[in-house]
Amino acid sequence: MENMDPQRLPIEHLLIMTEKFSTIDSKFHKVSLLDHEAIKDAIEHGTKFDIMYKTSPGEGKMEVVTHSIMNNLDFTFNAYSAKNSTVLTIEKYLDLIVDELSENSRSKDAIAPQEKLLRQVLHFKGRDDFDEECLRALIKTYTANSCYRGLSQSLQEGKYQRMQYYLSLVLQKFEIVAPKLCYKELEKPLYRGVALKYIDFQQYKLGQIGYFPGFTSTSKDLNVAIAFATGGGNNVIQGGEYFIYEIFMTGQNSPPSNIELPNDWTYYKSEQEVLLFPFFCFIVTRCRKQIINDLPVIVLTLVELPRQNLLAIRPIVFTRLIWLDANINTEENKKYAKKLDEEFKEIGYSQGQSIEEGIRLINSSVRSVIIVSGSMGITLIPRIQLLKQVKIIAIFCGKNKERYLPLMETYSKVKIVANNFHQVMTFCKEHYLGLIGQKDKAFDKPQVQPTTQTPSTTATGGAGEDRKEVEKIKVQKKNSFCKLA
């Protein structure tokens, strides 16, 4: 580990530039891109991202689904803002979570035991162990057959909005409880067994960095992993080979990337489970063949990356008006900036002189309205047009207004091109609240401006029939981690 660069990847360095995507490779069915502009100095120039997984819809067809980092960031922004800007009682949280579970399960009757388990959390209100009991109920709910499929698929497919309140509450409680219950025997690896037919070794080259986007089950017991790899012994084939992950933890992420489940946190006590929360980052360090329990096993060694938690958001502002202009410090523009600051200070105003500074401001905002100069807009707008946190763009230019009018036709978020500052300011005042989605009185201060980090979330797989079935789905979609080759 002493040779590993522990530098954290800033959120803005993970932006996906859609215009940089290459075509889908018909042989490997994957989308790749080169994006040194977004990566900058964090990763070596020319690093390739593969972001995808395969699904088989039937009839011999193959579909390719992109698991976009932007979807991941959109989830973190939404979960983070839900956590910090909405004041919900625990009773209301549980009502909303039960509704989500009902919509994502076979029926409300099917989740009745889990609803009862969740409601029991109310008995611990006001006690020192409330946060731990709350997280216990949430994770044990996840391990139940009736809930496991819906939760797993929501994460694997990047449809986080299906379980917004469940994930938001898990994030809150995990941040508090995980340091106490994370896996601490760092010299001993964790194991995960997978059917070999689902493994594409092109995805696991030595030195490759990647992450798992969903909840990932591991065990402290090698025999448990072997049982999963062999289908409980039902898939043992004469002369066949089997596959397990060997995963070493570094214990250098805050909040931790995992939680070791006490027996009363899961319906599958014999699995000795350690749950890796979504966006668990790893590097491939070794691949070997070994005889285990008289079976030929391929063992792939992964090592947790230190301080590389992709769900650890930097301090962010809930809403923000951003003015970007290379000439922002002229005497005339200083006067304009002062007026913008006076009008929008209470709800968030920032300014910058470069594209890099603009990207940083945008990525530290949940929702933003952008004023940009025409010359900078030509370069910046294609980069930010698809960002969900950018709600609208206004171009404030000089005399050559006609030059920038085509940007309105090309990019849907560009709503005004003007060379009169008061026209731009009036437009922002009239449209700002509706554009950022606030319902409060005009220019009221937001309830909260979040300043803390959001933790990552995780859950685990088990041994029930439904869970086995979803494990197959998860393995088939294992390419959904973002690979930094």
Short mmCIF file of N, CA and C in Angstrom, two decimals, residues 35 41-42 120 163 194 210 246 363 377 414 422 475:
data_model
loop_
_atom_site.label_atom_id
_atom_site.label_comp_id
_atom_site.label_asym_id
_atom_site.label_seq_id
_atom_site.Cartn_x
_atom_site.Cartn_y
_atom_site.Cartn_z
N ASP A 35 -10.95 11.21 -21.10
CA ASP A 35 -11.41 12.49 -20.59
C ASP A 35 -10.36 13.15 -19.72
N ASP A 41 -5.26 16.47 -13.09
CA ASP A 41 -4.04 15.90 -12.52
C ASP A 41 -4.29 14.75 -11.56
N ALA A 42 -5.55 14.42 -11.31
CA ALA A 42 -5.84 13.38 -10.32
C ALA A 42 -5.43 12.00 -10.82
N GLN A 120 -40.81 -0.87 15.10
CA GLN A 120 -40.27 -1.11 16.44
C GLN A 120 -39.15 -0.14 16.80
N MET A 163 -35.97 4.46 -4.04
CA MET A 163 -35.75 4.21 -2.62
C MET A 163 -35.10 5.42 -1.95
N VAL A 194 -18.61 -16.45 -6.55
CA VAL A 194 -19.42 -16.14 -7.74
C VAL A 194 -19.25 -17.28 -8.74
N GLY A 210 -11.40 0.03 -9.76
CA GLY A 210 -12.83 0.03 -10.05
C GLY A 210 -13.64 0.23 -8.80
N GLU A 246 -11.11 -12.37 -3.15
CA GLU A 246 -10.43 -12.23 -1.86
C GLU A 246 -10.20 -10.73 -1.68
N ASN A 363 -20.25 21.87 -9.29
CA ASN A 363 -20.25 20.55 -8.66
C ASN A 363 -20.30 20.60 -7.15
N GLY A 377 -18.84 30.86 -22.59
CA GLY A 377 -19.97 29.97 -22.79
C GLY A 377 -19.78 29.02 -23.95
N VAL A 414 -29.99 27.08 -22.33
CA VAL A 414 -29.70 28.50 -22.57
C VAL A 414 -31.02 29.19 -22.90
N HIS A 422 -28.92 44.61 -16.65
CA HIS A 422 -30.19 44.71 -15.92
C HIS A 422 -31.22 43.75 -16.49
N VAL A 475 -24.32 -10.37 -10.34
CA VAL A 475 -23.07 -10.84 -10.92
C VAL A 475 -23.06 -10.58 -12.42
#
